């Protein structure tokens, strides 16, 4: 069999010896201080993960510096998490405090564990992708700077998982976050018929539309978009450069809240939209950071101990949340929107 150089090496080749020895035999973990997880095996062996937030887009020099620290304190073992944290894996307890001192001296932020805000899992944004309605790393930086006091402490009612997806395709899995920041386009794609005729596979373009809004236009050797059916997702632009959708004036951010993937206490849930549009105000997105801080502070002030954002809102009722947050409540914001024009929702729990 040919050995190819595609893809990462098998993860088992990169496990620290302590993890290999205790594989499948870890008993419990605890959080001795914010940003530090202590994993204890059945044998009594202990491994510390020291979590450091990063802005995700980092330089090669930064990665080299981090590797030098890992060589010195962790026998070279560290990992990057899906939330763009670095976790230094320390098997020698005597090196834990010296590592924490080194990280502090280097200006690296340790946190994101337990009842804190985690680093925001996010997508590509303006740097890499072609369909974003907002930036990713820029918005995340602004929001995390604003919430930093909740990253390196554990004083929240429960953990706070945030996500950002820069378009509705949500490759950042933002749809089950306590607070999700989602880039939204608000205008349909602008068809460039010339480009379509030159090289777009029309059946694939038609098939790319999740709402069936695109149909062939054989007379023009192009396509037609039914704008009433279009939900501005940008999927067609992924299929063809002829379907440009970005629009500096109308693109922006929607805020969704109340999702979670955990089934602790209550079932997993999807996030629901509470703010349909905030403008793209790079580089610091003040409207977005302010809106998120307000929701977070409301949750801190009113949630019960251990209650995630969605659990708190479900307990008090979504209608009460909108009143408390001073957010306009529209017929498009609650999940069963088909019937919502008359009743806002069909549920018996409606409290207005
Ligand atoms: Fe691209 Fe959308 Fe993913 Fe953002 S969420 S990186 S725009 S596919
Ligand atoms: Fe269809 Fe989305 Fe393109 Fe609109 S933006 S035409 S919904 S694929």
Short mmCIF file of C-alpha atoms and ligand atoms in Angstrom, two decimals:
data_model
loop_
_atom_site.label_atom_id
_atom_site.label_comp_id
_atom_site.label_asym_id
_atom_site.label_seq_id
_atom_site.Cartn_x
_atom_site.Cartn_y
_atom_site.Cartn_z
CA UNK A 1 0.00 0.00 0.00
CA UNK A 2 1.33 3.44 -0.90
CA UNK A 3 2.20 5.67 2.01
CA UNK A 4 0.93 9.14 1.28
CA UNK A 5 1.81 12.36 3.02
CA UNK A 6 -1.81 13.54 3.06
CA UNK A 7 -3.51 14.30 6.34
CA UNK A 8 -2.17 14.37 9.88
CA UNK A 9 -0.29 11.44 11.42
CA UNK A 10 -2.34 9.07 13.57
CA UNK A 11 -3.02 10.79 16.89
CA UNK A 12 -1.72 7.83 18.88
CA UNK A 13 1.74 8.57 17.56
CA UNK A 14 1.71 11.90 19.37
CA UNK A 15 0.32 11.06 22.78
CA UNK A 16 2.40 11.98 25.83
CA UNK A 17 3.63 8.78 27.54
CA UNK A 18 1.40 9.44 30.58
CA UNK A 19 -1.67 9.51 28.36
CA UNK A 20 -0.66 6.28 26.62
CA UNK A 21 -0.08 4.56 29.95
CA UNK A 22 -3.44 5.65 31.34
CA UNK A 23 -5.41 5.42 28.09
CA UNK A 24 -9.06 4.62 28.90
CA UNK A 25 -8.26 4.64 32.61
CA UNK A 26 -8.76 8.27 33.56
CA UNK A 27 -10.90 8.53 36.68
CA UNK A 28 -11.82 12.20 37.16
CA UNK A 29 -10.66 15.74 36.57
CA UNK A 30 -10.77 18.87 38.66
CA UNK A 31 -9.96 22.54 38.11
CA UNK A 32 -7.49 23.66 40.78
CA UNK A 33 -7.42 27.22 39.37
CA UNK A 34 -8.86 28.98 36.32
CA UNK A 35 -7.26 27.65 33.15
CA UNK A 36 -5.72 24.56 34.77
CA UNK A 37 -7.31 21.10 34.51
CA UNK A 38 -5.97 18.25 36.62
CA UNK A 39 -6.74 14.82 35.16
CA UNK A 40 -6.26 11.90 37.55
CA UNK A 41 -5.95 8.29 36.43
CA UNK A 42 -6.94 5.10 38.25
CA UNK A 43 -3.24 4.56 38.95
CA UNK A 44 -3.07 7.93 40.73
CA UNK A 45 -1.07 9.47 37.86
CA UNK A 46 -1.87 13.16 37.28
CA UNK A 47 -1.66 15.22 34.12
CA UNK A 48 -2.25 18.97 34.06
CA UNK A 49 -3.65 20.80 31.01
CA UNK A 50 -2.84 24.48 31.11
CA UNK A 51 -5.18 26.30 28.75
CA UNK A 52 -4.10 29.47 26.97
CA UNK A 53 -6.34 31.51 24.69
CA UNK A 54 -5.11 32.54 21.25
CA UNK A 55 -6.64 34.78 18.59
CA UNK A 56 -6.50 31.81 16.14
CA UNK A 57 -4.68 33.68 13.41
CA UNK A 58 -1.16 33.44 14.75
CA UNK A 59 2.25 33.82 13.21
CA UNK A 60 4.80 31.08 12.66
CA UNK A 61 7.08 32.90 15.09
CA UNK A 62 4.38 32.69 17.75
CA UNK A 63 3.99 28.94 17.16
CA UNK A 64 7.77 28.49 17.41
CA UNK A 65 7.85 30.44 20.71
CA UNK A 66 5.04 28.31 22.11
CA UNK A 67 6.86 25.12 21.09
CA UNK A 68 10.00 26.30 22.89
CA UNK A 69 7.94 26.77 26.08
CA UNK A 70 6.42 23.29 25.63
CA UNK A 71 9.90 21.78 25.20
CA UNK A 72 11.03 23.34 28.44
CA UNK A 73 8.04 22.60 30.67
CA UNK A 74 6.05 19.80 29.02
CA UNK A 75 8.58 17.51 27.30
CA UNK A 76 7.37 19.05 24.07
CA UNK A 77 3.71 18.07 24.51
CA UNK A 78 0.98 20.56 23.75
CA UNK A 79 -2.21 20.56 21.76
CA UNK A 80 -4.45 23.04 19.96
CA UNK A 81 -8.16 22.77 20.79
CA UNK A 82 -11.06 23.39 18.42
CA UNK A 83 -11.66 26.63 20.31
CA UNK A 84 -8.21 27.87 19.35
CA UNK A 85 -6.76 27.39 22.80
CA UNK A 86 -3.33 25.95 23.35
CA UNK A 87 -3.18 23.31 26.06
CA UNK A 88 0.23 22.71 27.58
CA UNK A 89 0.31 19.12 28.90
CA UNK A 90 2.34 18.99 32.11
CA UNK A 91 3.09 15.56 33.62
CA UNK A 92 5.68 16.80 36.12
CA UNK A 93 3.82 18.71 38.85
CA UNK A 94 7.00 20.53 39.85
CA UNK A 95 6.93 22.30 36.48
CA UNK A 96 3.35 23.56 36.78
CA UNK A 97 3.95 26.79 38.68
CA UNK A 98 7.13 27.67 36.75
CA UNK A 99 5.13 27.20 33.52
CA UNK A 100 2.33 29.47 34.78
CA UNK A 101 4.91 32.12 35.72
CA UNK A 102 6.52 31.84 32.30
CA UNK A 103 3.16 32.19 30.53
CA UNK A 104 2.33 35.26 32.57
CA UNK A 105 5.75 36.76 31.82
CA UNK A 106 5.14 36.16 28.11
CA UNK A 107 1.76 37.90 28.30
CA UNK A 108 -0.20 34.76 27.46
CA UNK A 109 -3.72 34.45 28.90
CA UNK A 110 -4.54 31.37 30.97
CA UNK A 111 -8.26 30.65 31.42
CA UNK A 112 -11.39 29.36 29.72
CA UNK A 113 -12.18 26.50 32.10
CA UNK A 114 -15.26 25.75 34.20
CA UNK A 115 -17.55 28.70 34.90
CA UNK A 116 -15.77 31.00 32.52
CA UNK A 117 -16.29 32.15 28.96
CA UNK A 118 -14.42 29.80 26.67
CA UNK A 119 -12.42 31.08 23.75
CA UNK A 120 -14.89 31.59 20.89
CA UNK A 121 -14.96 28.82 18.29
CA UNK A 122 -15.09 30.57 14.94
CA UNK A 123 -14.86 30.41 11.19
CA UNK A 124 -12.66 31.96 8.51
CA UNK A 125 -14.08 35.45 8.04
CA UNK A 126 -12.73 37.98 5.62
CA UNK A 127 -9.27 36.46 5.69
CA UNK A 128 -9.98 33.09 4.08
CA UNK A 129 -13.55 32.47 2.93
CA UNK A 130 -15.42 33.93 -0.03
CA UNK A 131 -18.98 34.06 1.39
CA UNK A 132 -18.68 35.78 4.77
CA UNK A 133 -21.20 38.41 5.76
CA UNK A 134 -18.94 39.54 8.57
CA UNK A 135 -15.40 38.99 9.76
CA UNK A 136 -14.55 36.18 12.19
CA UNK A 137 -11.27 36.75 14.03
CA UNK A 138 -11.78 40.52 14.20
CA UNK A 139 -15.20 40.25 15.83
CA UNK A 140 -13.97 37.51 18.16
CA UNK A 141 -11.01 39.62 19.27
CA UNK A 142 -13.27 42.59 20.05
CA UNK A 143 -15.81 40.47 21.95
CA UNK A 144 -13.21 38.52 23.93
CA UNK A 145 -11.31 41.69 24.83
CA UNK A 146 -14.57 43.02 26.25
CA UNK A 147 -15.35 39.80 28.18
CA UNK A 148 -11.78 39.12 29.26
CA UNK A 149 -12.61 39.40 32.99
CA UNK A 150 -14.77 36.28 32.56
CA UNK A 151 -12.04 34.30 30.75
CA UNK A 152 -9.40 34.19 33.44
CA UNK A 153 -11.83 33.83 36.36
CA UNK A 154 -14.62 31.34 37.10
CA UNK A 155 -17.32 33.63 38.46
CA UNK A 156 -20.11 33.02 35.92
CA UNK A 157 -23.30 31.10 36.85
CA UNK A 158 -22.17 28.25 34.54
CA UNK A 159 -19.87 27.73 31.59
CA UNK A 160 -20.40 30.11 28.68
CA UNK A 161 -19.71 28.65 25.23
CA UNK A 162 -19.74 31.12 22.39
CA UNK A 163 -19.43 30.57 18.66
CA UNK A 164 -19.14 32.70 15.56
CA UNK A 165 -20.06 31.75 12.01
CA UNK A 166 -19.53 34.40 9.37
CA UNK A 167 -22.42 33.20 7.18
CA UNK A 168 -25.55 31.08 7.53
CA UNK A 169 -23.67 27.97 6.42
CA UNK A 170 -22.26 28.06 9.95
CA UNK A 171 -19.16 25.98 9.44
CA UNK A 172 -18.29 27.19 12.97
CA UNK A 173 -21.07 25.11 14.54
CA UNK A 174 -22.45 28.23 16.15
CA UNK A 175 -26.00 26.87 16.18
CA UNK A 176 -25.69 25.18 19.60
CA UNK A 177 -23.82 27.93 21.45
CA UNK A 178 -24.91 29.74 24.59
CA UNK A 179 -24.33 32.87 22.52
CA UNK A 180 -23.84 32.67 18.76
CA UNK A 181 -22.65 35.48 16.51
CA UNK A 182 -23.79 34.81 12.94
CA UNK A 183 -22.93 36.80 9.84
CA UNK A 184 -26.04 37.53 7.78
CA UNK A 185 -26.44 38.66 4.20
CA UNK A 186 -29.68 40.51 3.54
CA UNK A 187 -29.75 40.74 -0.23
CA UNK A 188 -29.95 38.00 -2.91
CA UNK A 189 -27.01 37.09 -5.15
CA UNK A 190 -26.30 39.32 -8.13
CA UNK A 191 -26.12 37.03 -11.17
CA UNK A 192 -23.30 37.64 -13.63
CA UNK A 193 -24.71 35.87 -16.71
CA UNK A 194 -21.47 36.24 -18.65
CA UNK A 195 -19.50 34.36 -16.00
CA UNK A 196 -22.17 31.64 -15.84
CA UNK A 197 -22.03 31.14 -19.59
CA UNK A 198 -18.25 30.95 -19.52
CA UNK A 199 -17.84 28.15 -17.04
CA UNK A 200 -20.55 27.35 -14.50
CA UNK A 201 -22.06 23.89 -14.33
CA UNK A 202 -25.71 24.94 -14.23
CA UNK A 203 -27.19 21.68 -12.78
CA UNK A 204 -24.74 21.86 -9.86
CA UNK A 205 -25.57 25.53 -9.33
CA UNK A 206 -29.31 24.78 -9.27
CA UNK A 207 -28.71 21.87 -6.88
CA UNK A 208 -26.64 24.03 -4.55
CA UNK A 209 -29.62 26.09 -3.44
CA UNK A 210 -31.24 24.68 -0.27
CA UNK A 211 -34.54 26.48 -0.89
CA UNK A 212 -34.90 25.69 -4.59
CA UNK A 213 -34.74 29.39 -5.46
CA UNK A 214 -32.52 28.91 -8.52
CA UNK A 215 -33.89 27.54 -11.78
CA UNK A 216 -32.29 27.17 -15.21
CA UNK A 217 -32.91 29.80 -17.85
CA UNK A 218 -32.09 27.80 -21.03
CA UNK A 219 -32.94 30.69 -23.31
CA UNK A 220 -30.12 32.76 -21.84
CA UNK A 221 -27.88 29.78 -21.02
CA UNK A 222 -27.99 31.04 -17.45
CA UNK A 223 -30.17 30.86 -14.32
CA UNK A 224 -32.94 32.85 -12.62
CA UNK A 225 -33.22 33.43 -8.87
CA UNK A 226 -36.65 33.60 -7.27
CA UNK A 227 -35.86 36.29 -4.74
CA UNK A 228 -38.91 35.49 -2.58
CA UNK A 229 -37.48 32.06 -1.95
CA UNK A 230 -33.87 33.17 -1.38
CA UNK A 231 -32.65 33.12 2.23
CA UNK A 232 -29.34 34.86 1.37
CA UNK A 233 -27.22 31.94 2.49
CA UNK A 234 -24.54 32.35 -0.19
CA UNK A 235 -24.31 28.65 -0.93
CA UNK A 236 -24.69 29.34 -4.66
CA UNK A 237 -21.68 31.66 -4.53
CA UNK A 238 -19.69 28.71 -3.24
CA UNK A 239 -20.71 26.88 -6.41
CA UNK A 240 -20.13 29.73 -8.86
CA UNK A 241 -18.24 33.03 -8.76
CA UNK A 242 -21.08 34.38 -10.89
CA UNK A 243 -23.36 34.62 -7.83
CA UNK A 244 -21.73 37.40 -5.79
CA UNK A 245 -23.70 38.02 -2.61
CA UNK A 246 -21.55 40.24 -0.39
CA UNK A 247 -22.99 43.68 0.16
CA UNK A 248 -21.10 46.14 2.37
CA UNK A 249 -24.22 48.12 3.30
CA UNK A 250 -26.54 45.23 4.09
CA UNK A 251 -24.28 42.53 5.46
CA UNK A 252 -23.94 42.32 9.24
CA UNK A 253 -24.41 40.25 12.35
CA UNK A 254 -27.31 38.43 14.02
CA UNK A 255 -27.14 37.27 17.65
CA UNK A 256 -28.60 33.91 18.67
CA UNK A 257 -28.66 32.59 22.23
CA UNK A 258 -29.67 29.62 24.33
CA UNK A 259 -28.06 26.66 22.54
CA UNK A 260 -25.96 23.93 24.11
CA UNK A 261 -24.64 20.52 23.17
CA UNK A 262 -24.50 19.19 26.73
CA UNK A 263 -27.35 17.05 28.08
CA UNK A 264 -26.54 17.88 31.71
CA UNK A 265 -29.73 18.90 33.58
CA UNK A 266 -31.66 19.72 30.39
CA UNK A 267 -31.63 18.36 26.83
CA UNK A 268 -29.32 19.81 24.19
CA UNK A 269 -30.83 22.75 22.33
CA UNK A 270 -30.35 25.01 19.34
CA UNK A 271 -29.70 28.71 19.71
CA UNK A 272 -32.54 31.10 18.80
CA UNK A 273 -32.30 34.48 17.21
CA UNK A 274 -32.74 37.45 19.55
CA UNK A 275 -31.11 40.26 17.54
CA UNK A 276 -31.63 40.01 13.77
CA UNK A 277 -29.12 42.61 12.65
CA UNK A 278 -26.17 44.61 13.90
CA UNK A 279 -23.94 46.53 11.49
CA UNK A 280 -20.42 45.55 10.50
CA UNK A 281 -18.42 48.19 12.31
CA UNK A 282 -14.83 47.04 11.99
CA UNK A 283 -12.38 47.08 13.59
CA UNK A 284 -13.97 46.89 17.07
CA UNK A 285 -17.68 46.14 16.44
CA UNK A 286 -18.99 48.26 19.37
CA UNK A 287 -22.68 47.43 18.74
CA UNK A 288 -21.96 43.70 18.87
CA UNK A 289 -19.72 43.79 21.94
CA UNK A 290 -22.24 45.98 23.77
CA UNK A 291 -25.19 43.72 22.90
CA UNK A 292 -23.34 40.60 24.03
CA UNK A 293 -22.13 42.16 27.26
CA UNK A 294 -25.68 43.21 28.08
CA UNK A 295 -26.98 39.66 27.61
CA UNK A 296 -24.11 38.20 29.63
CA UNK A 297 -24.63 40.66 32.50
CA UNK A 298 -28.37 40.00 32.53
CA UNK A 299 -27.69 36.28 32.74
CA UNK A 300 -25.14 36.75 35.56
CA UNK A 301 -27.56 38.89 37.54
CA UNK A 302 -30.58 36.63 37.14
CA UNK A 303 -29.53 33.01 36.57
CA UNK A 304 -29.61 30.33 39.23
CA UNK A 305 -26.42 28.61 40.24
CA UNK A 306 -25.27 26.30 37.43
CA UNK A 307 -27.85 27.53 34.92
CA UNK A 308 -26.66 27.88 31.32
CA UNK A 309 -27.94 30.87 29.30
CA UNK A 310 -30.65 28.84 27.53
CA UNK A 311 -31.78 27.14 30.72
CA UNK A 312 -32.19 30.52 32.39
CA UNK A 313 -34.19 31.94 29.46
CA UNK A 314 -36.40 28.84 29.27
CA UNK A 315 -37.16 29.16 32.99
CA UNK A 316 -38.14 32.84 32.89
CA UNK A 317 -39.74 32.61 29.41
CA UNK A 318 -38.45 34.01 26.14
CA UNK A 319 -40.96 36.86 26.22
CA UNK A 320 -39.67 37.99 29.62
CA UNK A 321 -36.11 37.76 28.34
CA UNK A 322 -36.90 40.16 25.50
CA UNK A 323 -38.47 42.60 27.98
CA UNK A 324 -35.55 42.40 30.42
CA UNK A 325 -32.98 42.77 27.64
CA UNK A 326 -34.96 45.69 26.14
CA UNK A 327 -34.82 43.97 22.77
CA UNK A 328 -37.59 44.46 20.23
CA UNK A 329 -39.59 41.24 19.88
CA UNK A 330 -40.59 40.50 16.31
CA UNK A 331 -42.63 37.77 14.69
CA UNK A 332 -39.46 36.46 13.01
CA UNK A 333 -37.58 35.71 16.19
CA UNK A 334 -39.33 32.68 17.69
CA UNK A 335 -38.87 29.23 16.25
CA UNK A 336 -42.36 28.38 14.96
CA UNK A 337 -42.43 31.49 12.85
CA UNK A 338 -44.91 30.07 10.34
CA UNK A 339 -47.76 30.63 12.80
CA UNK A 340 -46.15 33.48 14.58
CA UNK A 341 -47.73 36.26 12.59
CA UNK A 342 -50.89 35.94 14.65
CA UNK A 343 -49.76 34.45 17.92
CA UNK A 344 -45.97 34.96 18.06
CA UNK A 345 -45.82 31.29 18.99
CA UNK A 346 -48.14 28.34 19.22
CA UNK A 347 -46.80 27.08 22.52
CA UNK A 348 -49.12 27.09 25.55
CA UNK A 349 -46.29 28.69 27.52
CA UNK A 350 -46.65 32.03 25.77
CA UNK A 351 -46.52 34.58 28.57
CA UNK A 352 -47.28 38.02 27.09
FE1 LIG B 1 -17.21 30.66 4.88
FE2 LIG B 1 -19.70 30.66 5.87
FE3 LIG B 1 -17.84 29.13 6.95
FE4 LIG B 1 -17.77 31.77 7.24
S1 LIG B 1 -19.36 30.36 8.04
S2 LIG B 1 -16.02 30.46 6.75
S3 LIG B 1 -18.50 32.45 5.25
S4 LIG B 1 -18.70 28.93 4.87
FE1 LIG B 2 -30.31 29.86 -2.92
FE2 LIG B 2 -28.82 30.65 -0.89
FE3 LIG B 2 -28.19 31.36 -3.40
FE4 LIG B 2 -30.33 32.40 -2.20
S1 LIG B 2 -28.22 32.71 -1.59
S2 LIG B 2 -30.22 31.64 -4.27
S3 LIG B 2 -31.06 30.67 -0.96
S4 LIG B 2 -28.20 29.29 -2.55
#
